[in-house]
JSON list of C-alpha atoms in Angstrom, two decimals:
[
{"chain": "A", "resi": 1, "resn": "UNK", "atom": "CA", "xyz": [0.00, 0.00, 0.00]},
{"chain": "A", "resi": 2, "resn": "UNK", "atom": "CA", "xyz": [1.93, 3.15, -1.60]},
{"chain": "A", "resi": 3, "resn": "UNK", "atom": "CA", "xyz": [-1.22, 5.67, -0.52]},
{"chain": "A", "resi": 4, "resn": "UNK", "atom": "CA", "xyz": [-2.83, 8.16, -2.66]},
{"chain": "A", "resi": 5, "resn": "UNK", "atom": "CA", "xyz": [-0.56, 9.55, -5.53]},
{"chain": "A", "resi": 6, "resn": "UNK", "atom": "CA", "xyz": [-1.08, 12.17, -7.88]},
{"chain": "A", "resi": 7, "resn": "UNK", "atom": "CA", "xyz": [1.03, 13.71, -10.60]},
{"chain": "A", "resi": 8, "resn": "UNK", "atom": "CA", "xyz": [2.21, 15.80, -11.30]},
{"chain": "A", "resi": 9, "resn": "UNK", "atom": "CA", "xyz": [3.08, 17.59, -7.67]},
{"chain": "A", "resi": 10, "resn": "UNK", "atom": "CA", "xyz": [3.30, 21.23, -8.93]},
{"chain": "A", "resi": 11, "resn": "UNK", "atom": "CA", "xyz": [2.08, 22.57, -12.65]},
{"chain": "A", "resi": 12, "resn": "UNK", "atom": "CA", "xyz": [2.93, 26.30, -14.17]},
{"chain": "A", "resi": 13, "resn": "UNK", "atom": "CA", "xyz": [0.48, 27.45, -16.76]},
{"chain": "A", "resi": 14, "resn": "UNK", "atom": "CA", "xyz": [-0.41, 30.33, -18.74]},
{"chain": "A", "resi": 15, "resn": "UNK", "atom": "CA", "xyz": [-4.09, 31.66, -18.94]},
{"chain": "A", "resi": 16, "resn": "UNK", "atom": "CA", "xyz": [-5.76, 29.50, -21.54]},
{"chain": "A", "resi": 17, "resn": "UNK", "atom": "CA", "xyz": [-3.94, 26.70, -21.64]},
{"chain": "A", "resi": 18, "resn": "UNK", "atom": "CA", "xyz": [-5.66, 22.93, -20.56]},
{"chain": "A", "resi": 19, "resn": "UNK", "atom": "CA", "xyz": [-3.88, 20.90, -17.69]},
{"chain": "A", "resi": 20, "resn": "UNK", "atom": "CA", "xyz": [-4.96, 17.61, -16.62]},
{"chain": "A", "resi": 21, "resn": "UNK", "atom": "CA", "xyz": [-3.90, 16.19, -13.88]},
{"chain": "A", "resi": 22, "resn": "UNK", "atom": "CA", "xyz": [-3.90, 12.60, -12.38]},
{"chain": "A", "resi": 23, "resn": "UNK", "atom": "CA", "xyz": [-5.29, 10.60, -8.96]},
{"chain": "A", "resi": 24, "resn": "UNK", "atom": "CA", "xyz": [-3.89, 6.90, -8.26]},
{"chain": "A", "resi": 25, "resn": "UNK", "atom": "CA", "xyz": [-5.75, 5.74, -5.55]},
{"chain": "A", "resi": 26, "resn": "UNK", "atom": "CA", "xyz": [-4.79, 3.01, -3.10]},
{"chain": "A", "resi": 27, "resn": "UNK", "atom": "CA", "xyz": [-5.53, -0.19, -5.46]},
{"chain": "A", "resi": 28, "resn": "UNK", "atom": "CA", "xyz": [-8.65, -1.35, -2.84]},
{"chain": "A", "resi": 29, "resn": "UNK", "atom": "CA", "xyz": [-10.65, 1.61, -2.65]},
{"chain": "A", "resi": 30, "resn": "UNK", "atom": "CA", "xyz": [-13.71, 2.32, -4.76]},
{"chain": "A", "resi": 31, "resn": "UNK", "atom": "CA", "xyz": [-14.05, 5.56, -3.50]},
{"chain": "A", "resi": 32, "resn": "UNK", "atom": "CA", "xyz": [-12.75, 8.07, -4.79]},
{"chain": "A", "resi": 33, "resn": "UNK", "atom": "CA", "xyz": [-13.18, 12.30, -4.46]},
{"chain": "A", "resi": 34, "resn": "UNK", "atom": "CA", "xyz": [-11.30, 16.04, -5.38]},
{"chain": "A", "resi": 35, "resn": "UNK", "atom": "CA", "xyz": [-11.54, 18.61, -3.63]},
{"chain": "A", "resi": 36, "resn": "UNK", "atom": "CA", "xyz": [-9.80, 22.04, -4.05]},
{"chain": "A", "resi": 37, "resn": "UNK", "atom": "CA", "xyz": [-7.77, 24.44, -1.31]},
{"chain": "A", "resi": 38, "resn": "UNK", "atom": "CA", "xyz": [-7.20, 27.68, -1.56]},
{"chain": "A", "resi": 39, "resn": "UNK", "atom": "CA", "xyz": [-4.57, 29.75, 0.35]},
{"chain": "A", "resi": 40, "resn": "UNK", "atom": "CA", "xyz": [-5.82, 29.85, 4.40]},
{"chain": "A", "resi": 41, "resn": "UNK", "atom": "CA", "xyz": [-8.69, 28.05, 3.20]},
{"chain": "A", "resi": 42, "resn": "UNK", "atom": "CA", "xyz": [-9.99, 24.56, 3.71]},
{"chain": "A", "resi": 43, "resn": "UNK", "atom": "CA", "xyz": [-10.34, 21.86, 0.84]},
{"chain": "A", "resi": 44, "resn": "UNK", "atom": "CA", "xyz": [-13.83, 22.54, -0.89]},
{"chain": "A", "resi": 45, "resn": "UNK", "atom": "CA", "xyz": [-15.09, 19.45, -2.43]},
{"chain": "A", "resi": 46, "resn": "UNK", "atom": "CA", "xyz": [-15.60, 19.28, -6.17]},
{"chain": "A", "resi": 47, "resn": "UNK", "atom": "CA", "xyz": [-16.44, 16.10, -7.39]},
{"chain": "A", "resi": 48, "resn": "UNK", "atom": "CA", "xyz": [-17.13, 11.92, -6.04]},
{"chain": "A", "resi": 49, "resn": "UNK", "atom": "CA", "xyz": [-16.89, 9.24, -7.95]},
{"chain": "A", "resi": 50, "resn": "UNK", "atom": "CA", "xyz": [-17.82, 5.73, -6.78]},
{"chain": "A", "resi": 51, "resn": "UNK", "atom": "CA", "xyz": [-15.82, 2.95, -9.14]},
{"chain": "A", "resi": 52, "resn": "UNK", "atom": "CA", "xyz": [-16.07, 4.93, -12.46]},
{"chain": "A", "resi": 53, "resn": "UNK", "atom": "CA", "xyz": [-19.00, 6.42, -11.96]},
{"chain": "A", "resi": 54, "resn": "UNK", "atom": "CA", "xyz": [-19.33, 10.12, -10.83]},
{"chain": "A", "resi": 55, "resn": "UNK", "atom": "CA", "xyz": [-22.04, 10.44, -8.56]},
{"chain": "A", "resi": 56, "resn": "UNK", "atom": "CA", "xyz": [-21.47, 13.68, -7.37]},
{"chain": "A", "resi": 57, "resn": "UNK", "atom": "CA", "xyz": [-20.49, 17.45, -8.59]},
{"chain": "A", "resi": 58, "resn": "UNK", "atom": "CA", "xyz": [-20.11, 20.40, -7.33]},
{"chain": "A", "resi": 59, "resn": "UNK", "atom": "CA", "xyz": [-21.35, 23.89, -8.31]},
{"chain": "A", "resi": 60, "resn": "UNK", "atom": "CA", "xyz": [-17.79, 24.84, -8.10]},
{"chain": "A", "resi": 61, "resn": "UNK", "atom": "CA", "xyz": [-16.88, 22.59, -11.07]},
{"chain": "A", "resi": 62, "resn": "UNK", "atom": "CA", "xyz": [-17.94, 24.72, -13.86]},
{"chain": "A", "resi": 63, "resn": "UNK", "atom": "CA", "xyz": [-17.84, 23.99, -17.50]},
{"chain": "A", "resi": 64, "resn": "UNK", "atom": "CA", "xyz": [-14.31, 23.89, -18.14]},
{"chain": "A", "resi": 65, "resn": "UNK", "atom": "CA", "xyz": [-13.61, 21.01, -15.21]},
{"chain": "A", "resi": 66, "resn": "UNK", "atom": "CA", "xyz": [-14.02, 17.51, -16.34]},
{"chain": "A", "resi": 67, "resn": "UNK", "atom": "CA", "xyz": [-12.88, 14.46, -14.13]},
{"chain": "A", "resi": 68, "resn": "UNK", "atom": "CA", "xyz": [-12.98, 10.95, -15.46]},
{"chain": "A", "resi": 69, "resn": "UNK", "atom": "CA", "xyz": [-12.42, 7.59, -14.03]},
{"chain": "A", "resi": 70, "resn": "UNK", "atom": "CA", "xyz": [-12.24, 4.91, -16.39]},
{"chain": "A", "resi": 71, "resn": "UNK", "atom": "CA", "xyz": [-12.15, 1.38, -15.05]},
{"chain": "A", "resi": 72, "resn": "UNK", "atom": "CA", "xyz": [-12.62, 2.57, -11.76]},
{"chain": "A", "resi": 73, "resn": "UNK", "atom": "CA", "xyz": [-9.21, 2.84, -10.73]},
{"chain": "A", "resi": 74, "resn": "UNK", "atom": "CA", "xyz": [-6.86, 6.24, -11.78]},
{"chain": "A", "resi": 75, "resn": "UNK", "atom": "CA", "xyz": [-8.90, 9.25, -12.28]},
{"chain": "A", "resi": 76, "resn": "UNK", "atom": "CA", "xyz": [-8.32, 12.58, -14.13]},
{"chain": "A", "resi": 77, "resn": "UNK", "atom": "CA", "xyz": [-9.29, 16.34, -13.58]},
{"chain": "A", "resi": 78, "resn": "UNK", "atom": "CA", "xyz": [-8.49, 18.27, -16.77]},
{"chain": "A", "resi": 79, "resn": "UNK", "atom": "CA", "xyz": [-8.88, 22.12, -16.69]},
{"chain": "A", "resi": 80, "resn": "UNK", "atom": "CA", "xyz": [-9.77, 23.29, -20.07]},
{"chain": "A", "resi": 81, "resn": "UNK", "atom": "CA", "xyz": [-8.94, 27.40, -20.76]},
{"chain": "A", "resi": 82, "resn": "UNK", "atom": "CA", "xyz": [-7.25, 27.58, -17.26]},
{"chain": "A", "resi": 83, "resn": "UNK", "atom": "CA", "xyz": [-7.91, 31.50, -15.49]},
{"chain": "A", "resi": 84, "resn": "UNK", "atom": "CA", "xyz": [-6.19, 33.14, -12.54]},
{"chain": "A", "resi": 85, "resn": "UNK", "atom": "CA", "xyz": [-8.54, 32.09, -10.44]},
{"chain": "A", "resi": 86, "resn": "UNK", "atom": "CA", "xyz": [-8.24, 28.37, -11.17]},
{"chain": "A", "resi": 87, "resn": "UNK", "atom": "CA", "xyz": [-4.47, 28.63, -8.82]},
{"chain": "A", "resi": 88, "resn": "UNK", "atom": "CA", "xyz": [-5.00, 26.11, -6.10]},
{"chain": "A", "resi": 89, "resn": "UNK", "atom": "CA", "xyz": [-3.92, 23.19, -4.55]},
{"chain": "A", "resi": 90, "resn": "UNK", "atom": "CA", "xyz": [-6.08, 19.96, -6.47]},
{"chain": "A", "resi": 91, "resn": "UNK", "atom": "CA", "xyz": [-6.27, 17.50, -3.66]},
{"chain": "A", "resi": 92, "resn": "UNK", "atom": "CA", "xyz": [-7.57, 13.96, -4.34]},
{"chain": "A", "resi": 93, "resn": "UNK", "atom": "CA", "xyz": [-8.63, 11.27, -1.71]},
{"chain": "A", "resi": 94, "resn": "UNK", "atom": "CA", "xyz": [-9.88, 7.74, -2.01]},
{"chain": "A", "resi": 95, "resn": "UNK", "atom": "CA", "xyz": [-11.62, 5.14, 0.94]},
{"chain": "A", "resi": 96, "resn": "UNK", "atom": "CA", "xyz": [-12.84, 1.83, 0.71]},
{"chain": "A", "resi": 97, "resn": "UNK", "atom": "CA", "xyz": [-16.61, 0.94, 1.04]},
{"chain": "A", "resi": 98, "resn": "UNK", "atom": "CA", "xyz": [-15.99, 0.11, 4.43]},
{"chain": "A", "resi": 99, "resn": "UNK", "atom": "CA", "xyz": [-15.43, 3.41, 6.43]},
{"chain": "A", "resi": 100, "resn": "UNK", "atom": "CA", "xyz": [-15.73, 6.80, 6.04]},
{"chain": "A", "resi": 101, "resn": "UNK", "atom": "CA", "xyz": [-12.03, 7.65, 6.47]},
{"chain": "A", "resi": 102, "resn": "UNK", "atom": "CA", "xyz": [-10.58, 9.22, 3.43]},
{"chain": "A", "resi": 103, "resn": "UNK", "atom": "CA", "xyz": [-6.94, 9.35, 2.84]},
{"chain": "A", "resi": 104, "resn": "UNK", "atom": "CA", "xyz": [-5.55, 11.94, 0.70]},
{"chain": "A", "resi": 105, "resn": "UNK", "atom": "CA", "xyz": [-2.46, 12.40, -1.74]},
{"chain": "A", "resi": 106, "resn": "UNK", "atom": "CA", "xyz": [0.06, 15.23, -1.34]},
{"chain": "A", "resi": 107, "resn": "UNK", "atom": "CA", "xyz": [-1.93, 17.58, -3.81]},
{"chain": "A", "resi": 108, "resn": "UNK", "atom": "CA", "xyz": [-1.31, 19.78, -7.27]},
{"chain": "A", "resi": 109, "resn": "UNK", "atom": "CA", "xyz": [-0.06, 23.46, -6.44]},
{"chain": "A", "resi": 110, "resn": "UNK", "atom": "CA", "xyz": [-1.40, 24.65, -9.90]},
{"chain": "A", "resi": 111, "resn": "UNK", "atom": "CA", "xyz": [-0.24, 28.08, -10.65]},
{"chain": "A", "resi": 112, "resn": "UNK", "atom": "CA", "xyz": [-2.21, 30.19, -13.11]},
{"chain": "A", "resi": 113, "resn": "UNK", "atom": "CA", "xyz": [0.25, 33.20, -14.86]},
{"chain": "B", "resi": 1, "resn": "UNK", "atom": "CA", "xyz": [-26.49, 22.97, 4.05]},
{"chain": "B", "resi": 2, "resn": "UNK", "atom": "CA", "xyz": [-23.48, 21.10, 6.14]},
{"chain": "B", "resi": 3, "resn": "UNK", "atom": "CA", "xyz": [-21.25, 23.89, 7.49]},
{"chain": "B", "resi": 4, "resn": "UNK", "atom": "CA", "xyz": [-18.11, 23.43, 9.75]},
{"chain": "B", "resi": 5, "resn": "UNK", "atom": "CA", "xyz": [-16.54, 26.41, 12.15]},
{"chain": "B", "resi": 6, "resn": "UNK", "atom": "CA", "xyz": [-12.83, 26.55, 13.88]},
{"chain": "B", "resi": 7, "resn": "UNK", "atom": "CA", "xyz": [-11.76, 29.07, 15.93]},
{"chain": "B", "resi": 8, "resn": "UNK", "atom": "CA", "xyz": [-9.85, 31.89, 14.54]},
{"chain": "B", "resi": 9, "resn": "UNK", "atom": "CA", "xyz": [-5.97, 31.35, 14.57]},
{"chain": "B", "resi": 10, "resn": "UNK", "atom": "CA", "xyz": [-2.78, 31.34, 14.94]},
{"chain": "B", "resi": 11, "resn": "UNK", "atom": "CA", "xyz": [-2.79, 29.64, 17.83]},
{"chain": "B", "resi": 12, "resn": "UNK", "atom": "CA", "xyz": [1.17, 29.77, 19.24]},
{"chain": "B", "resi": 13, "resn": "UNK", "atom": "CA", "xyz": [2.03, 28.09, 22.40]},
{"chain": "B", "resi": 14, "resn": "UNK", "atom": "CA", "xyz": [4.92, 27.15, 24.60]},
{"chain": "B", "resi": 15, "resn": "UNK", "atom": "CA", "xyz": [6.29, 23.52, 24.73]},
{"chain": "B", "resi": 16, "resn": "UNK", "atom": "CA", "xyz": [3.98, 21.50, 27.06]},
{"chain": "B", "resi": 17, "resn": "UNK", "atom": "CA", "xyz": [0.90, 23.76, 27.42]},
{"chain": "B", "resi": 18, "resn": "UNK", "atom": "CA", "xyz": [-2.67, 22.68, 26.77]},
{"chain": "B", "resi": 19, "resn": "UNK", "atom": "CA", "xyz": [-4.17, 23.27, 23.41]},
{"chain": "B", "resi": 20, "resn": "UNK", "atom": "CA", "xyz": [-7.71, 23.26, 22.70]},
{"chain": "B", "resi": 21, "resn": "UNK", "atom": "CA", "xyz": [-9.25, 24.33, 19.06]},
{"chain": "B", "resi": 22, "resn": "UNK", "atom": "CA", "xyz": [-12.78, 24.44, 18.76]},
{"chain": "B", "resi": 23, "resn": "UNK", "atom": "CA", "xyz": [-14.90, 23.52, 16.11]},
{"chain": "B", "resi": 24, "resn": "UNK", "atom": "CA", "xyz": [-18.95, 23.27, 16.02]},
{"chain": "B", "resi": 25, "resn": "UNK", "atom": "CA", "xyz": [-20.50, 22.21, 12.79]},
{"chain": "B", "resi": 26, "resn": "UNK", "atom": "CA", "xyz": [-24.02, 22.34, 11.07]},
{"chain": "B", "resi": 27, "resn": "UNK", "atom": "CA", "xyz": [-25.54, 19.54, 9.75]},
{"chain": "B", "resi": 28, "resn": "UNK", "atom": "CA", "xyz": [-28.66, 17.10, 8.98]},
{"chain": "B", "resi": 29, "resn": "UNK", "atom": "CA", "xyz": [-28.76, 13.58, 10.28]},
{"chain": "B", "resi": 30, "resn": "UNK", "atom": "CA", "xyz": [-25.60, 12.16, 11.85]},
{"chain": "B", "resi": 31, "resn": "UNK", "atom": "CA", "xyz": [-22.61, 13.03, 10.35]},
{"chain": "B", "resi": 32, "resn": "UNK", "atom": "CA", "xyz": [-19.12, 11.85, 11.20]},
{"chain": "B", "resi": 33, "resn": "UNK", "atom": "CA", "xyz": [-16.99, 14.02, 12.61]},
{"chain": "B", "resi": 34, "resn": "UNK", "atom": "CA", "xyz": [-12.95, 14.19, 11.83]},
{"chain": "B", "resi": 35, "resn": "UNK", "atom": "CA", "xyz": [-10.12, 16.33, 12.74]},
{"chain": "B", "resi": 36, "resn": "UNK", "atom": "CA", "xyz": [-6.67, 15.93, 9.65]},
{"chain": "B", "resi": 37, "resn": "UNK", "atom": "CA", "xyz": [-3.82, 17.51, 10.14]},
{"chain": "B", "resi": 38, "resn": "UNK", "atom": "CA", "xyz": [-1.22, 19.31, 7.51]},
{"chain": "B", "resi": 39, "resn": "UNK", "atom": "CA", "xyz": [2.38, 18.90, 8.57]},
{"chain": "B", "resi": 40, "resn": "UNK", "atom": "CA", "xyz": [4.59, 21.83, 6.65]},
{"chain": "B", "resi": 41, "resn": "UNK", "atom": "CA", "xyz": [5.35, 20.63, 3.27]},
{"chain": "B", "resi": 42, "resn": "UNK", "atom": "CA", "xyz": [3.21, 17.08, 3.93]},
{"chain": "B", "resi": 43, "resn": "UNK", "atom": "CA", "xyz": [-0.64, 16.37, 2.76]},
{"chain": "B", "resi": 44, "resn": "UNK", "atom": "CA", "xyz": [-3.52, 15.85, 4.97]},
{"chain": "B", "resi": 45, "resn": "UNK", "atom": "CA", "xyz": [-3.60, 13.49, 7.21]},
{"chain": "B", "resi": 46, "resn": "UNK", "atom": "CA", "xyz": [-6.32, 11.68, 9.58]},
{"chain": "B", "resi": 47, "resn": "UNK", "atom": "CA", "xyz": [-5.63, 12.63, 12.62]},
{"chain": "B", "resi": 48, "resn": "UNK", "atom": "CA", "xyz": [-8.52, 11.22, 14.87]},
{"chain": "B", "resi": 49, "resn": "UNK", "atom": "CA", "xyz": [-12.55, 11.06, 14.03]},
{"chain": "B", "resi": 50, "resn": "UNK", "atom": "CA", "xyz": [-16.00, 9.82, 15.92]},
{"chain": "B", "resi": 51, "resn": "UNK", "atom": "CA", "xyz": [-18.85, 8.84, 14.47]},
{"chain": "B", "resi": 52, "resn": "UNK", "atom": "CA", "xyz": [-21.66, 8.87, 16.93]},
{"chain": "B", "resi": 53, "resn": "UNK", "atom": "CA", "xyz": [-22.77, 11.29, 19.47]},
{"chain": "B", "resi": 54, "resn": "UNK", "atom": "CA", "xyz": [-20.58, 11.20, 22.29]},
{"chain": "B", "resi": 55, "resn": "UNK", "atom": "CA", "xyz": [-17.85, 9.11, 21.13]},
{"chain": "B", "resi": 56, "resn": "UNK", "atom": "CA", "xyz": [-14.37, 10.19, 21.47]},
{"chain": "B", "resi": 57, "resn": "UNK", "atom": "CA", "xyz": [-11.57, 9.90, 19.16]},
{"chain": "B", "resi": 58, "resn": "UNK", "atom": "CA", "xyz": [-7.82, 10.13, 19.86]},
{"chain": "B", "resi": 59, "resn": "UNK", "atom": "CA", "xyz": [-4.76, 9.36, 18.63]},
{"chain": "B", "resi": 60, "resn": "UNK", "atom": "CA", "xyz": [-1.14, 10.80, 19.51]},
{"chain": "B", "resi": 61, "resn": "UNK", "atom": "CA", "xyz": [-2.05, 12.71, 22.58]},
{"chain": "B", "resi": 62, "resn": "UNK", "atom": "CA", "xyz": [-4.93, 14.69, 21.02]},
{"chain": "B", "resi": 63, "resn": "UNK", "atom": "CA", "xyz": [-8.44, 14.15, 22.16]},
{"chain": "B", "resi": 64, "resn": "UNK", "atom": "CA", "xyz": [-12.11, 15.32, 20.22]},
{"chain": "B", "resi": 65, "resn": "UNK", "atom": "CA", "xyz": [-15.61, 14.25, 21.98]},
{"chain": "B", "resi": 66, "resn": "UNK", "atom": "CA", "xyz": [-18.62, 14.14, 19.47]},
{"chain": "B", "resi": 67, "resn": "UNK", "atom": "CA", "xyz": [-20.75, 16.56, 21.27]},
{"chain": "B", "resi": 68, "resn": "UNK", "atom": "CA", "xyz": [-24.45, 16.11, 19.73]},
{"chain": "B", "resi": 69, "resn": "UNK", "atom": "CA", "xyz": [-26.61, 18.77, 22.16]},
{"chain": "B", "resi": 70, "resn": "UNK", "atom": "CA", "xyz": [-23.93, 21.40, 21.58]},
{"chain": "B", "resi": 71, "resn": "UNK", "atom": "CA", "xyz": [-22.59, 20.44, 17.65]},
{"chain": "B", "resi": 72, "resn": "UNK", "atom": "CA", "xyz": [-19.42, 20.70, 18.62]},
{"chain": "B", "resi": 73, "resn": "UNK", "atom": "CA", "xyz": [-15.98, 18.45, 18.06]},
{"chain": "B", "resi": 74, "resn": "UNK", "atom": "CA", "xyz": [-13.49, 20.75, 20.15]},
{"chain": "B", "resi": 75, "resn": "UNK", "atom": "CA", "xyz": [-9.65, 19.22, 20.01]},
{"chain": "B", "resi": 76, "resn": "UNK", "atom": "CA", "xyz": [-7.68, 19.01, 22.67]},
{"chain": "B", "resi": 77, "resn": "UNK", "atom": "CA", "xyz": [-4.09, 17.76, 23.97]},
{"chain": "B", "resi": 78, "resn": "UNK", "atom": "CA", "xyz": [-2.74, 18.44, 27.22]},
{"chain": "B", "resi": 79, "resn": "UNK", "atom": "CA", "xyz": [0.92, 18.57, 27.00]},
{"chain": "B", "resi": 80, "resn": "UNK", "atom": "CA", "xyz": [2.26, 20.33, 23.03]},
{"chain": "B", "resi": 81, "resn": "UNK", "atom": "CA", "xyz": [5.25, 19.01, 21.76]},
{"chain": "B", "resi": 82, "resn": "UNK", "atom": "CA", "xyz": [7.38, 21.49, 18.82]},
{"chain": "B", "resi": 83, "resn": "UNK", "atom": "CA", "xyz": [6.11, 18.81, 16.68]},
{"chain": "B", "resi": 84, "resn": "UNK", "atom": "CA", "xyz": [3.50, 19.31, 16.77]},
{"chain": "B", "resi": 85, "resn": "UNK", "atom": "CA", "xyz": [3.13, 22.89, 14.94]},
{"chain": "B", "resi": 86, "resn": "UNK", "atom": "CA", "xyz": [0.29, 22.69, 11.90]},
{"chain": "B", "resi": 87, "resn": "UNK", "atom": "CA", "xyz": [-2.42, 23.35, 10.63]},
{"chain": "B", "resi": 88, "resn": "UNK", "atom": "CA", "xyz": [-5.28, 21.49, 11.91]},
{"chain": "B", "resi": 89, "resn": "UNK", "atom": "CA", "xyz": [-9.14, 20.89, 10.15]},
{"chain": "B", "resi": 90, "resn": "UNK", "atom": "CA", "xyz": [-11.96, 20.24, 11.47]},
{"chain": "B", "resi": 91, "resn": "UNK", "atom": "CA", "xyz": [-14.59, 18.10, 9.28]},
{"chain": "B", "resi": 92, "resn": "UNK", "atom": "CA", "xyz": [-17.65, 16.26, 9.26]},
{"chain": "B", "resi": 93, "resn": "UNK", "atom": "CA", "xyz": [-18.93, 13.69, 5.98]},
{"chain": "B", "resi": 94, "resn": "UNK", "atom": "CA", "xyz": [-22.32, 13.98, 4.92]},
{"chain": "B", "resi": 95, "resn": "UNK", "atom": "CA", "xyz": [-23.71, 11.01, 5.55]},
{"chain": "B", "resi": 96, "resn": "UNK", "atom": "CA", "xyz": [-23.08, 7.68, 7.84]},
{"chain": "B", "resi": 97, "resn": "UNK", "atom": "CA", "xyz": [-22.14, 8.29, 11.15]},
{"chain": "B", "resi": 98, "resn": "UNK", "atom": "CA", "xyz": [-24.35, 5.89, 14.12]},
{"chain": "B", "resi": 99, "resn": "UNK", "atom": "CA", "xyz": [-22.66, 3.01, 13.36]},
{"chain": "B", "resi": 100, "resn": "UNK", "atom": "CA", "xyz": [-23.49, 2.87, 9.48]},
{"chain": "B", "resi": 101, "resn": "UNK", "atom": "CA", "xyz": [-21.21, 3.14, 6.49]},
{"chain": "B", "resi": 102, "resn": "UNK", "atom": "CA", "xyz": [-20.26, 7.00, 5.75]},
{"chain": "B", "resi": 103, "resn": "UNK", "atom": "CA", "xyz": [-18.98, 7.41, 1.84]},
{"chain": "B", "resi": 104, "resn": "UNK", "atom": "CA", "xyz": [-20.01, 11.13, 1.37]},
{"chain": "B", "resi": 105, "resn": "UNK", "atom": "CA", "xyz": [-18.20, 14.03, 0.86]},
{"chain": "B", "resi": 106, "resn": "UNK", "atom": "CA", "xyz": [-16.31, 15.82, 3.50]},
{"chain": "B", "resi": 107, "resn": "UNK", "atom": "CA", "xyz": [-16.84, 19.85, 4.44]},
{"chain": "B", "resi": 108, "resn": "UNK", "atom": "CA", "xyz": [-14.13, 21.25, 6.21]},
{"chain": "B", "resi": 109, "resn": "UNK", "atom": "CA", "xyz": [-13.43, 24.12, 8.62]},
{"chain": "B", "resi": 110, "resn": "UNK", "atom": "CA", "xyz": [-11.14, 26.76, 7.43]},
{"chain": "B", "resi": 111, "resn": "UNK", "atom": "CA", "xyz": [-7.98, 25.13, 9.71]},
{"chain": "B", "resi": 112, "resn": "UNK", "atom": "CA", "xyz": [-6.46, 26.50, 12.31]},
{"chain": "B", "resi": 113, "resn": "UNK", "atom": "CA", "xyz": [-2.20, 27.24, 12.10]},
{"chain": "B", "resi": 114, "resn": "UNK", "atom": "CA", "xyz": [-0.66, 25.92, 15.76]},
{"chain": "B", "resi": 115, "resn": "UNK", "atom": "CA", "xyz": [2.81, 27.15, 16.37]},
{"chain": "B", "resi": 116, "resn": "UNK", "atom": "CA", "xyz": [4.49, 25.76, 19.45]},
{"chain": "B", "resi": 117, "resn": "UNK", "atom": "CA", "xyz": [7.94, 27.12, 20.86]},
{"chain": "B", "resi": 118, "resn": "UNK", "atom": "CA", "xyz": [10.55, 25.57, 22.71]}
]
């Protein structure tokens, strides 16, 4: 059991430009969620899915954020169009269908020029 | 909607005092209540959680009692260490708690920075 990992750990865009970024979850769980964190903030959660199928969205995941899952087991949150506002930290966390504890990767510091 | 409060920080204390950071939440049915802690440079971690009213949940000196009548999940440890300077949030899931199977989505405070000095 490696944990969560997610690549890649910091990303440098320009306005405008896509970035997609990737979630390995610990190989047992089904589980698996993003959430975003802003400076002083807490993570806000964005978006659930359970296997590969996303159950759950926020209204903070506008039209340019797509996450997949396919097969159930890596997932992907692309940015399409990035803006300054987009700069976060992406945080991604997975738990098995047996408790509510989720464990969470080290995060993508996107940073938005 | 779910909604989770911490006390305003910094917090900075002295090597061995007695921390406490509250939190009270807002929420329907019974959610599960966690605190996770952010180590400078590290990712979240679980740091202890309770899911049912008056449970309590510890782990490496730090204490949290799932208070139902007064929505509240307060953290405490009674002797700081250097190490253990963070940031600390509060959260709660949005479903499960009671001794069922939580999977939902977690809302968290806005953390709390601890300092502690030698």
């Amino acid at each position: 059991d490696t944990g969560v990992s997610q690549d890649p750990r910091h990303k440098i865009t320009k306005r405008g430009q896509n970035v997609t970024f990737r979630c390995d979850p610990i190989s047992e769980h089904n589980r698996l969620y993003w959430y975003r964190q802003t400076l002083g903030q807490g993570p806000e959660f964005l978006t659930y899915f359970q296997n590969e199928a996303q159950l759950e969205k926020s209204r903070l995941l506008s039209d340019r954020f797509s996450a997949e899952r396919p097969k159930g087991s890596f997932s992907t949150l692309e940015i399409q169009r990035t803006e300054q506002g987009d700069s976060a930290m992406y945080l991604c966390a997975s738990s098995s269908p047996y408790t509510d504890t989720q464990y969470f990767g080290p995060g993508t510091r996107l940073t938005v020029l | 909607g779910n909604s989770v409060t911490q006390m305003e920080g910094p917090v900075t204390l002295s090597e061995e005092a007695f921390l406490t950071i509250n939190c009270t939440y807002t929420a329907t049915g019974y959610p599960s209540l966690f605190w996770y802690v952010q180590y400078p440079g590290e990712g979240l971690q679980l740091l202890l959680k309770a899911t049912k009213a008056d449970d309590k949940g510890s782990n490496k000196g730090f204490e949290a009692t799932y208070r139902k009548e007064t929505t509240s999940f307060h953290l405490e440890k009674g002797s700081v260490q250097v190490s253990d300077s963070a940031v600390y949030f509060c959260a709660l899931s949005a479903l499960g708690g009671a001794g069922g199977t939580s999977y939902g989505k977690l809302t968290f405070g806005q953390g709390t920075i601890l300092t502690v000095h030698p």
